[in-house]
CSV table of C-alpha atoms in Angstrom, one decimal:
chain,number,residue,atom,x,y,z
A,3,MET,CA,-16.1,-26.8,3.1
A,4,ASN,CA,-12.1,-26.1,4.1
A,5,ARG,CA,-10.9,-23.2,5.2
A,6,THR,CA,-8.4,-20.6,4.6
A,7,LEU,CA,-5.8,-18.5,6.8
A,8,VAL,CA,-4.1,-16.0,4.8
A,9,ILE,CA,-1.7,-13.7,6.3
A,10,ASP,CA,0.0,-11.4,4.8
A,11,VAL,CA,3.8,-10.2,6.9
A,12,VAL,CA,4.2,-7.5,4.5
A,13,GLY,CA,8.1,-7.0,3.6
A,14,LEU,CA,8.9,-10.6,4.7
A,15,THR,CA,11.2,-12.1,2.7
A,16,PRO,CA,13.3,-15.8,2.2
A,17,SER,CA,16.1,-14.8,3.5
A,18,MET,CA,14.0,-13.5,7.1
A,19,LEU,CA,13.2,-17.5,7.5
A,20,GLY,CA,15.4,-19.3,9.9
A,21,THR,CA,16.7,-18.7,13.9
A,22,ASP,CA,14.5,-15.3,13.6
A,23,ALA,CA,11.2,-16.3,12.3
A,24,PRO,CA,10.9,-20.2,14.1
A,25,HIS,CA,7.1,-20.2,13.0
A,26,ILE,CA,7.1,-18.6,9.6
A,27,THR,CA,9.9,-21.5,8.8
A,28,ARG,CA,7.8,-24.0,10.8
A,29,LEU,CA,5.2,-23.7,7.9
A,30,ALA,CA,7.3,-23.4,5.5
A,31,GLU,CA,8.6,-27.0,6.4
A,32,ARG,CA,6.0,-28.6,6.8
A,33,GLY,CA,4.2,-27.6,3.6
A,34,GLY,CA,7.0,-25.4,1.2
A,35,TRP,CA,7.7,-22.4,0.0
A,36,ARG,CA,8.4,-20.7,-3.3
A,37,ALA,CA,9.4,-16.7,-4.8
A,38,LEU,CA,6.6,-14.5,-6.4
A,39,ASP,CA,7.6,-12.5,-8.8
A,40,ALA,CA,6.4,-8.5,-7.9
A,41,VAL,CA,4.7,-6.7,-9.6
A,42,THR,CA,4.7,-3.3,-11.3
A,43,PRO,CA,4.7,-1.1,-9.2
A,44,ALA,CA,5.9,-3.5,-6.4
A,45,VAL,CA,3.4,-1.9,-3.6
A,46,THR,CA,1.0,-2.2,-1.1
A,47,THR,CA,-2.5,-1.5,-3.4
A,48,THR,CA,-1.2,-2.8,-6.3
A,49,ALA,CA,0.4,-6.0,-5.2
A,50,GLN,CA,-2.8,-7.0,-3.3
A,51,THR,CA,-5.2,-6.4,-5.6
A,52,THR,CA,-3.0,-8.1,-7.7
A,53,MET,CA,-3.1,-11.1,-5.8
A,54,LEU,CA,-6.6,-10.4,-4.6
A,55,THR,CA,-8.3,-10.8,-8.5
A,56,GLY,CA,-5.6,-12.8,-10.4
A,57,ARG,CA,-5.3,-9.6,-12.8
A,58,PRO,CA,-2.4,-7.7,-13.8
A,59,VAL,CA,-3.3,-4.7,-13.7
A,60,ARG,CA,-4.4,-3.1,-17.1
A,61,GLU,CA,-7.5,-5.0,-15.7
A,62,HIS,CA,-7.5,-4.5,-12.3
A,63,GLY,CA,-6.8,-0.5,-12.3
A,64,ILE,CA,-4.7,0.1,-9.1
A,65,VAL,CA,-1.8,1.4,-10.7
A,66,GLY,CA,0.0,2.5,-7.4
A,67,ASN,CA,-1.4,3.1,-3.8
A,68,GLY,CA,-2.2,6.6,-5.5
A,69,TRP,CA,-3.0,8.4,-9.0
A,70,TYR,CA,-3.9,11.8,-10.8
A,71,PHE,CA,-7.3,11.9,-11.0
A,72,ARG,CA,-8.1,14.0,-14.0
A,73,GLU,CA,-11.1,14.6,-13.8
A,74,LEU,CA,-10.8,16.2,-10.1
A,75,SER,CA,-7.2,17.8,-11.1
A,76,GLU,CA,-6.3,16.2,-7.8
A,77,VAL,CA,-3.8,13.7,-6.5
A,78,MET,CA,-5.0,10.9,-3.9
A,79,PHE,CA,-3.5,8.6,-2.3
A,80,TRP,CA,-4.8,5.7,-0.2
A,81,ARG,CA,-8.6,5.8,-1.2
A,82,GLN,CA,-10.2,3.0,0.1
A,83,SER,CA,-13.4,1.9,-1.6
A,84,GLN,CA,-13.5,-1.5,-3.3
A,85,GLY,CA,-15.3,0.2,-6.0
A,86,LEU,CA,-12.1,1.4,-7.7
A,87,VAL,CA,-11.1,-2.1,-7.9
A,88,ASP,CA,-11.9,-3.2,-12.0
A,89,ALA,CA,-11.5,-7.4,-11.6
A,90,GLU,CA,-13.4,-9.4,-9.4
A,91,PRO,CA,-11.9,-10.4,-6.2
A,92,VAL,CA,-11.5,-14.2,-5.2
A,93,TRP,CA,-14.2,-14.6,-2.9
A,94,GLU,CA,-17.0,-13.7,-5.8
A,95,THR,CA,-15.1,-16.1,-7.6
A,96,ALA,CA,-15.4,-18.8,-5.1
A,97,ARG,CA,-18.9,-18.3,-4.7
A,98,ARG,CA,-20.0,-19.1,-8.3
A,99,ARG,CA,-18.0,-22.5,-7.4
A,100,ASP,CA,-20.0,-23.2,-3.7
A,101,PRO,CA,-22.9,-19.6,-3.0
A,102,GLY,CA,-21.9,-20.6,0.5
A,103,THR,CA,-18.2,-19.3,0.2
A,104,THR,CA,-17.9,-16.6,3.0
A,105,CYS,CA,-14.8,-14.6,3.7
A,106,ALA,CA,-13.6,-11.4,6.0
A,107,GLN,CA,-11.0,-9.1,5.0
A,108,MET,CA,-9.2,-8.6,8.2
A,109,PHE,CA,-6.8,-5.0,7.5
A,110,TRP,CA,-6.3,-5.7,3.3
A,111,TRP,CA,-6.9,-2.9,1.4
A,112,TYR,CA,-9.6,-1.8,-1.1
A,113,ASN,CA,-11.6,-3.2,1.8
A,114,MET,CA,-14.7,-0.8,2.1
A,115,TYR,CA,-18.2,-1.4,0.6
A,116,SER,CA,-16.6,-4.5,-1.0
A,117,SER,CA,-18.6,-7.6,-1.0
A,118,ALA,CA,-17.0,-9.6,1.5
A,119,GLU,CA,-18.9,-10.3,4.3
A,120,ILE,CA,-17.1,-9.3,7.4
A,121,SER,CA,-14.2,-6.4,7.1
A,122,ALA,CA,-11.9,-4.5,8.7
A,123,THR,CA,-10.1,-1.6,8.3
A,124,PRO,CA,-8.4,1.8,9.7
A,125,ARG,CA,-10.5,4.8,10.0
A,126,PRO,CA,-10.2,7.7,11.9
A,127,MET,CA,-13.1,10.2,12.8
A,128,TYR,CA,-12.2,13.8,11.9
A,129,PRO,CA,-14.1,16.5,13.8
A,130,ALA,CA,-15.1,19.5,13.3
A,131,ASP,CA,-12.6,21.0,15.5
A,132,GLY,CA,-9.6,19.5,13.6
A,133,ARG,CA,-8.5,17.0,15.4
A,134,LYS,CA,-8.1,12.8,13.9
A,135,ILE,CA,-9.2,10.5,16.6
A,136,PRO,CA,-8.3,6.6,15.9
A,137,ASP,CA,-11.7,4.6,14.3
A,138,VAL,CA,-12.3,1.5,12.6
A,139,TYR,CA,-15.0,0.9,9.6
A,140,THR,CA,-15.9,-2.6,10.0
A,141,GLU,CA,-18.4,-4.7,8.2
A,142,PRO,CA,-21.4,-4.9,9.5
A,143,PRO,CA,-21.0,-2.2,11.5
A,144,GLU,CA,-21.5,-3.8,14.4
A,145,LEU,CA,-18.4,-5.6,14.8
A,146,ARG,CA,-16.9,-2.1,14.8
A,147,THR,CA,-18.4,-1.9,18.5
A,148,ARG,CA,-17.2,-5.0,19.2
A,149,LEU,CA,-14.2,-5.2,18.8
A,150,THR,CA,-13.6,-1.5,20.0
A,151,ASP,CA,-15.4,-3.4,23.7
A,152,GLU,CA,-13.2,-6.7,23.7
A,153,LEU,CA,-10.1,-4.9,22.6
A,154,GLY,CA,-9.9,-1.1,23.3
A,155,ARG,CA,-9.5,1.4,20.4
A,156,PHE,CA,-7.8,0.5,17.6
A,157,PRO,CA,-3.5,2.3,17.5
A,158,LEU,CA,-3.6,4.1,14.3
A,159,PHE,CA,-1.0,6.2,15.4
A,160,ASN,CA,1.2,2.8,16.1
A,161,PHE,CA,-0.3,1.5,12.7
A,162,TRP,CA,2.0,4.2,10.6
A,163,GLY,CA,4.1,7.2,11.7
A,164,PRO,CA,7.3,7.6,13.9
A,165,THR,CA,5.5,5.8,16.6
A,166,ALA,CA,4.0,3.3,14.0
A,167,ASP,CA,5.3,0.0,15.9
A,168,ILE,CA,4.4,-3.8,17.0
A,169,THR,CA,1.3,-2.5,19.0
A,170,SER,CA,-1.3,-2.0,15.6
A,171,SER,CA,-0.5,-5.8,14.2
A,172,ARG,CA,-1.1,-7.1,17.6
A,173,TRP,CA,-4.4,-5.3,17.5
A,174,ILE,CA,-5.5,-6.6,13.8
A,175,ALA,CA,-4.2,-10.8,14.9
A,176,ASP,CA,-6.4,-10.1,17.8
A,177,ALA,CA,-9.3,-8.5,16.0
A,178,THR,CA,-9.0,-11.7,13.2
A,179,MET,CA,-9.2,-15.0,15.8
A,180,SER,CA,-11.7,-12.6,17.2
A,181,VAL,CA,-13.6,-12.9,14.0
A,182,LEU,CA,-12.8,-16.4,13.3
A,183,ASP,CA,-13.7,-17.9,16.8
A,184,SER,CA,-17.2,-15.7,16.2
A,185,ALA,CA,-18.3,-16.3,12.2
A,186,GLU,CA,-15.8,-19.2,11.0
A,187,PRO,CA,-15.4,-17.7,7.8
A,188,SER,CA,-14.6,-19.8,4.8
A,189,LEU,CA,-11.8,-17.6,3.5
A,190,THR,CA,-10.0,-15.0,6.3
A,191,LEU,CA,-7.0,-12.4,5.2
A,192,VAL,CA,-5.3,-11.0,7.5
A,193,TYR,CA,-2.2,-7.9,6.7
A,194,LEU,CA,0.4,-8.2,9.3
A,195,PRO,CA,1.9,-4.2,8.8
A,196,HIS,CA,5.2,-4.7,12.0
A,197,LEU,CA,7.9,-4.9,8.9
A,198,ASP,CA,7.4,-2.3,6.7
A,199,TYR,CA,7.8,0.4,9.3
A,200,ASN,CA,11.6,-0.3,10.3
A,201,LEU,CA,13.1,-1.9,7.1
A,202,GLN,CA,11.7,1.4,5.6
A,203,ARG,CA,12.7,4.0,8.4
A,204,LEU,CA,16.1,2.4,9.3
A,205,GLY,CA,16.6,0.3,6.4
A,206,PRO,CA,17.1,-3.3,5.7
A,207,GLU,CA,20.4,-3.9,6.6
A,208,HIS,CA,20.3,-2.5,10.1
A,209,PRO,CA,20.9,-4.9,13.4
A,210,ASP,CA,17.6,-3.6,14.8
A,211,ILE,CA,15.4,-5.7,12.4
A,212,ALA,CA,16.1,-9.0,13.5
A,213,ALA,CA,13.9,-8.2,16.6
A,214,ASP,CA,10.9,-7.1,14.0
A,215,ILE,CA,11.2,-10.6,12.7
A,216,ARG,CA,10.8,-11.9,15.5
A,217,ALA,CA,7.9,-10.2,16.7
A,218,VAL,CA,5.7,-10.1,13.7
A,219,ASP,CA,7.2,-13.9,13.5
A,220,ALA,CA,5.0,-14.7,17.1
A,221,ILE,CA,2.0,-12.9,15.9
A,222,ALA,CA,2.4,-14.9,12.9
A,223,GLY,CA,2.4,-18.2,15.1
A,224,ASP,CA,-0.6,-17.2,17.1
A,225,LEU,CA,-2.5,-17.0,14.3
A,226,ILE,CA,-1.2,-20.1,12.7
A,227,ALA,CA,-1.7,-22.2,15.9
A,228,ARG,CA,-5.1,-21.0,16.5
A,229,ALA,CA,-5.3,-22.1,12.3
A,230,ASP,CA,-3.9,-25.0,13.5
A,231,ARG,CA,-6.8,-26.3,16.2
A,232,ASP,CA,-9.7,-25.8,13.7
A,233,GLY,CA,-7.8,-27.7,10.4
A,234,ILE,CA,-7.8,-24.5,9.1
A,235,ARG,CA,-5.7,-24.5,6.1
A,236,VAL,CA,-3.2,-21.0,6.1
A,237,LEU,CA,-0.7,-19.5,3.8
A,238,VAL,CA,2.2,-16.7,4.8
A,239,LEU,CA,3.1,-14.0,1.5
A,240,SER,CA,4.3,-10.9,1.4
A,241,GLU,CA,3.6,-7.9,-1.1
A,242,TYR,CA,7.7,-6.8,-1.7
A,243,GLY,CA,10.6,-6.7,-0.5
A,244,ILE,CA,12.8,-4.0,0.6
A,245,THR,CA,16.7,-2.8,-0.3
A,246,PRO,CA,19.0,-0.7,0.5
A,247,VAL,CA,18.7,2.9,-1.2
A,248,SER,CA,21.3,5.6,-1.5
A,249,ARG,CA,20.1,8.5,-4.1
A,250,PRO,CA,16.9,10.4,-3.8
A,251,ILE,CA,15.4,11.5,-7.3
A,252,HIS,CA,14.0,14.6,-7.6
A,253,ILE,CA,12.1,14.2,-10.2
A,254,ASN,CA,9.4,16.6,-10.0
A,255,ARG,CA,12.0,19.6,-9.5
A,256,ALA,CA,13.5,18.7,-12.1
A,257,LEU,CA,10.3,19.1,-14.3
A,258,ARG,CA,9.4,22.2,-12.7
A,259,GLU,CA,12.9,23.8,-13.3
A,260,HIS,CA,12.0,23.3,-17.2
A,261,GLY,CA,9.3,24.7,-17.5
A,262,PHE,CA,6.6,21.5,-16.7
A,263,LEU,CA,5.7,21.6,-13.6
A,264,ARG,CA,3.9,25.0,-11.9
A,265,VAL,CA,3.6,25.4,-8.3
A,266,ARG,CA,0.7,27.4,-6.4
A,267,GLU,CA,1.8,29.9,-3.2
A,268,GLU,CA,0.3,29.6,0.2
A,269,MET,CA,1.4,31.7,2.7
A,270,GLY,CA,4.6,32.0,1.5
A,271,ARG,CA,4.6,28.1,0.4
A,272,ASP,CA,5.1,25.9,-2.7
A,273,GLN,CA,2.1,24.1,-3.2
A,274,LEU,CA,1.9,21.4,-6.8
A,275,ASP,CA,-0.9,22.9,-8.7
A,276,ALA,CA,-0.9,19.9,-10.5
A,277,GLY,CA,-4.1,21.2,-12.9
A,278,ALA,CA,-2.2,24.1,-14.4
A,279,SER,CA,1.2,21.8,-15.0
A,280,ARG,CA,2.0,20.3,-18.4
A,281,ALA,CA,3.7,17.8,-16.3
A,282,PHE,CA,4.0,16.6,-12.3
A,283,ALA,CA,5.2,13.4,-11.6
A,284,VAL,CA,3.5,11.1,-8.6
A,285,ALA,CA,6.0,9.6,-6.8
A,286,ASP,CA,5.2,6.1,-5.7
A,287,HIS,CA,9.0,4.7,-4.4
A,288,GLN,CA,10.7,3.2,-6.8
A,289,VAL,CA,8.1,4.2,-9.5
A,290,ALA,CA,6.5,7.9,-10.6
A,291,HIS,CA,3.9,8.6,-13.3
A,292,VAL,CA,4.5,11.0,-15.1
A,293,TYR,CA,1.2,12.6,-16.2
A,294,VAL,CA,2.0,15.0,-19.1
A,295,ARG,CA,-1.1,17.1,-19.9
A,296,ASP,CA,-0.7,17.6,-23.7
A,297,ALA,CA,0.3,15.0,-25.9
A,298,ARG,CA,3.4,17.2,-27.8
A,299,ASP,CA,4.8,17.8,-24.7
A,300,THR,CA,6.0,14.1,-24.3
A,301,PRO,CA,8.9,13.7,-26.1
A,302,ALA,CA,10.5,16.1,-24.4
A,303,VAL,CA,9.5,15.3,-21.2
A,304,ALA,CA,10.7,11.8,-21.7
A,305,GLU,CA,14.0,12.6,-23.0
A,306,LEU,CA,14.6,14.9,-19.9
A,307,LEU,CA,13.7,11.6,-17.4
A,308,ARG,CA,15.8,9.2,-19.3
A,309,GLY,CA,18.3,12.1,-18.8
A,310,LEU,CA,17.9,11.7,-15.0
A,311,ASP,CA,21.2,10.0,-12.7
A,312,GLY,CA,18.9,6.8,-10.8
A,313,VAL,CA,16.4,6.6,-13.5
A,314,GLU,CA,16.6,3.0,-15.0
A,315,ASP,CA,13.7,3.1,-17.4
A,316,VAL,CA,11.2,5.4,-18.9
A,317,LEU,CA,7.9,3.5,-20.2
A,318,ASP,CA,6.3,5.3,-22.7
A,319,GLU,CA,2.7,3.9,-24.0
A,320,GLU,CA,4.4,0.3,-25.4
A,321,GLY,CA,6.6,-0.1,-22.3
A,322,LYS,CA,4.0,0.4,-19.7
A,323,ARG,CA,1.9,-2.8,-22.3
A,324,GLU,CA,5.0,-4.9,-21.5
A,325,ARG,CA,4.5,-4.2,-17.6
A,326,ALA,CA,1.0,-4.5,-17.9
A,327,LEU,CA,0.5,-1.0,-16.3
A,328,ASP,CA,-1.1,0.3,-20.3
A,329,HIS,CA,-3.8,1.3,-18.2
A,330,PRO,CA,-5.9,5.1,-18.1
A,331,ARG,CA,-5.2,5.5,-14.4
A,332,ALA,CA,-1.2,6.0,-15.4
A,333,GLY,CA,0.7,8.2,-16.1
A,334,GLU,CA,1.5,9.4,-19.7
A,335,LEU,CA,5.1,7.9,-18.8
A,336,VAL,CA,5.9,5.4,-16.3
A,337,ALA,CA,9.4,6.1,-14.3
A,338,VAL,CA,11.4,3.5,-13.0
A,339,SER,CA,14.7,4.1,-10.7
A,340,ASP,CA,18.1,2.1,-11.0
A,341,ALA,CA,17.5,-0.4,-7.9
A,342,ASP,CA,19.4,1.7,-5.4
A,343,ALA,CA,17.8,5.2,-6.0
A,344,TRP,CA,14.5,6.0,-5.5
A,345,PHE,CA,11.5,8.9,-6.8
A,346,THR,CA,10.8,12.0,-3.9
A,347,TYR,CA,7.9,14.2,-4.4
A,348,TYR,CA,9.9,17.4,-3.3
A,349,HIS,CA,8.6,20.4,-5.9
A,350,PHE,CA,10.1,22.7,-4.1
A,351,LEU,CA,13.3,24.0,-5.2
A,352,ASP,CA,13.8,25.6,-1.7
A,353,ALA,CA,13.4,23.6,1.3
A,354,ASP,CA,12.0,27.1,3.1
A,355,ARG,CA,9.3,27.2,1.2
A,356,ALA,CA,8.6,23.6,1.5
A,357,PRO,CA,5.0,23.0,2.2
A,358,ASP,CA,3.6,23.1,5.9
A,359,PHE,CA,2.7,19.0,5.8
A,360,ALA,CA,7.1,18.1,4.7
A,361,ARG,CA,8.0,18.3,8.1
A,362,THR,CA,5.0,16.3,9.6
A,363,VAL,CA,5.5,13.2,7.3
A,364,ASP,CA,7.9,10.3,8.9
A,365,ILE,CA,7.8,8.2,6.2
């Protein structure tokens, strides 16, 4: 059986190949490379799910990194259950052709309770005293203990947020090599998040990005060398590229100012009251799902959004069908920004009334 290693180097683009990425560049030179058309929205969970199922958003249902769960009247991001994916993953398709196919899913998303034989994903512990303790969830469960004994506790606070750095990608790569040795899966999926950090924190044109490319290329090089040793085929891919932006679009402020969005006061601060709002937006980088409670409000909301500076397009039912976004989880409208603009979630009109979490999130 041919074994395959898929390395997801998030944020990698063809322009990065060359001197700063010698290992990935050599892989491209000995095989080949091609540009991918991004899905809409071009965000982690949507892109990964499309890659792993080969299905459009309208079929697999992952409309963004998060969405409005209408039955709960709550917005939730970064859920982890494979049960949210409505399409068959590639390893299940492969098993129908070859029942001996096995899969290791190392930190790709929708990793919990999947049908992959091996998986590992961030899963902090939350004791009753409010602490957030770094940890991972694994299948089989004993893999968590083995990886922790071999590599130390997963560096969750280096995985995302203000202290994110190469440490987490190094841990993930080392864990993957341990699984390659112990389980010899047919298909191994590994996620290296490092480039994503400073591309968003500093911007893609910042001079420090070259060092980040070299750092993640070195880790990818170790994985490629390990695969070459055992004759494992290697594929390096990326979910999206990141481009400079300069204009924020305060979409929820506009909806609030026009009477569509409602807030709830908590300790003198404004919290979004999604269930009580006539319309509000779930902002996700350069796409915003806009949920409209009463269909009679949809034309007026669409007109308002089309008039906002920085909005390139507002997708109605026909527009969503054209972008393969016509899934029940999507907003009644989907706003798409200009190339140099992005959507904020800000529903508060006065910075002094921002929720307490607004000053605790680095990215």
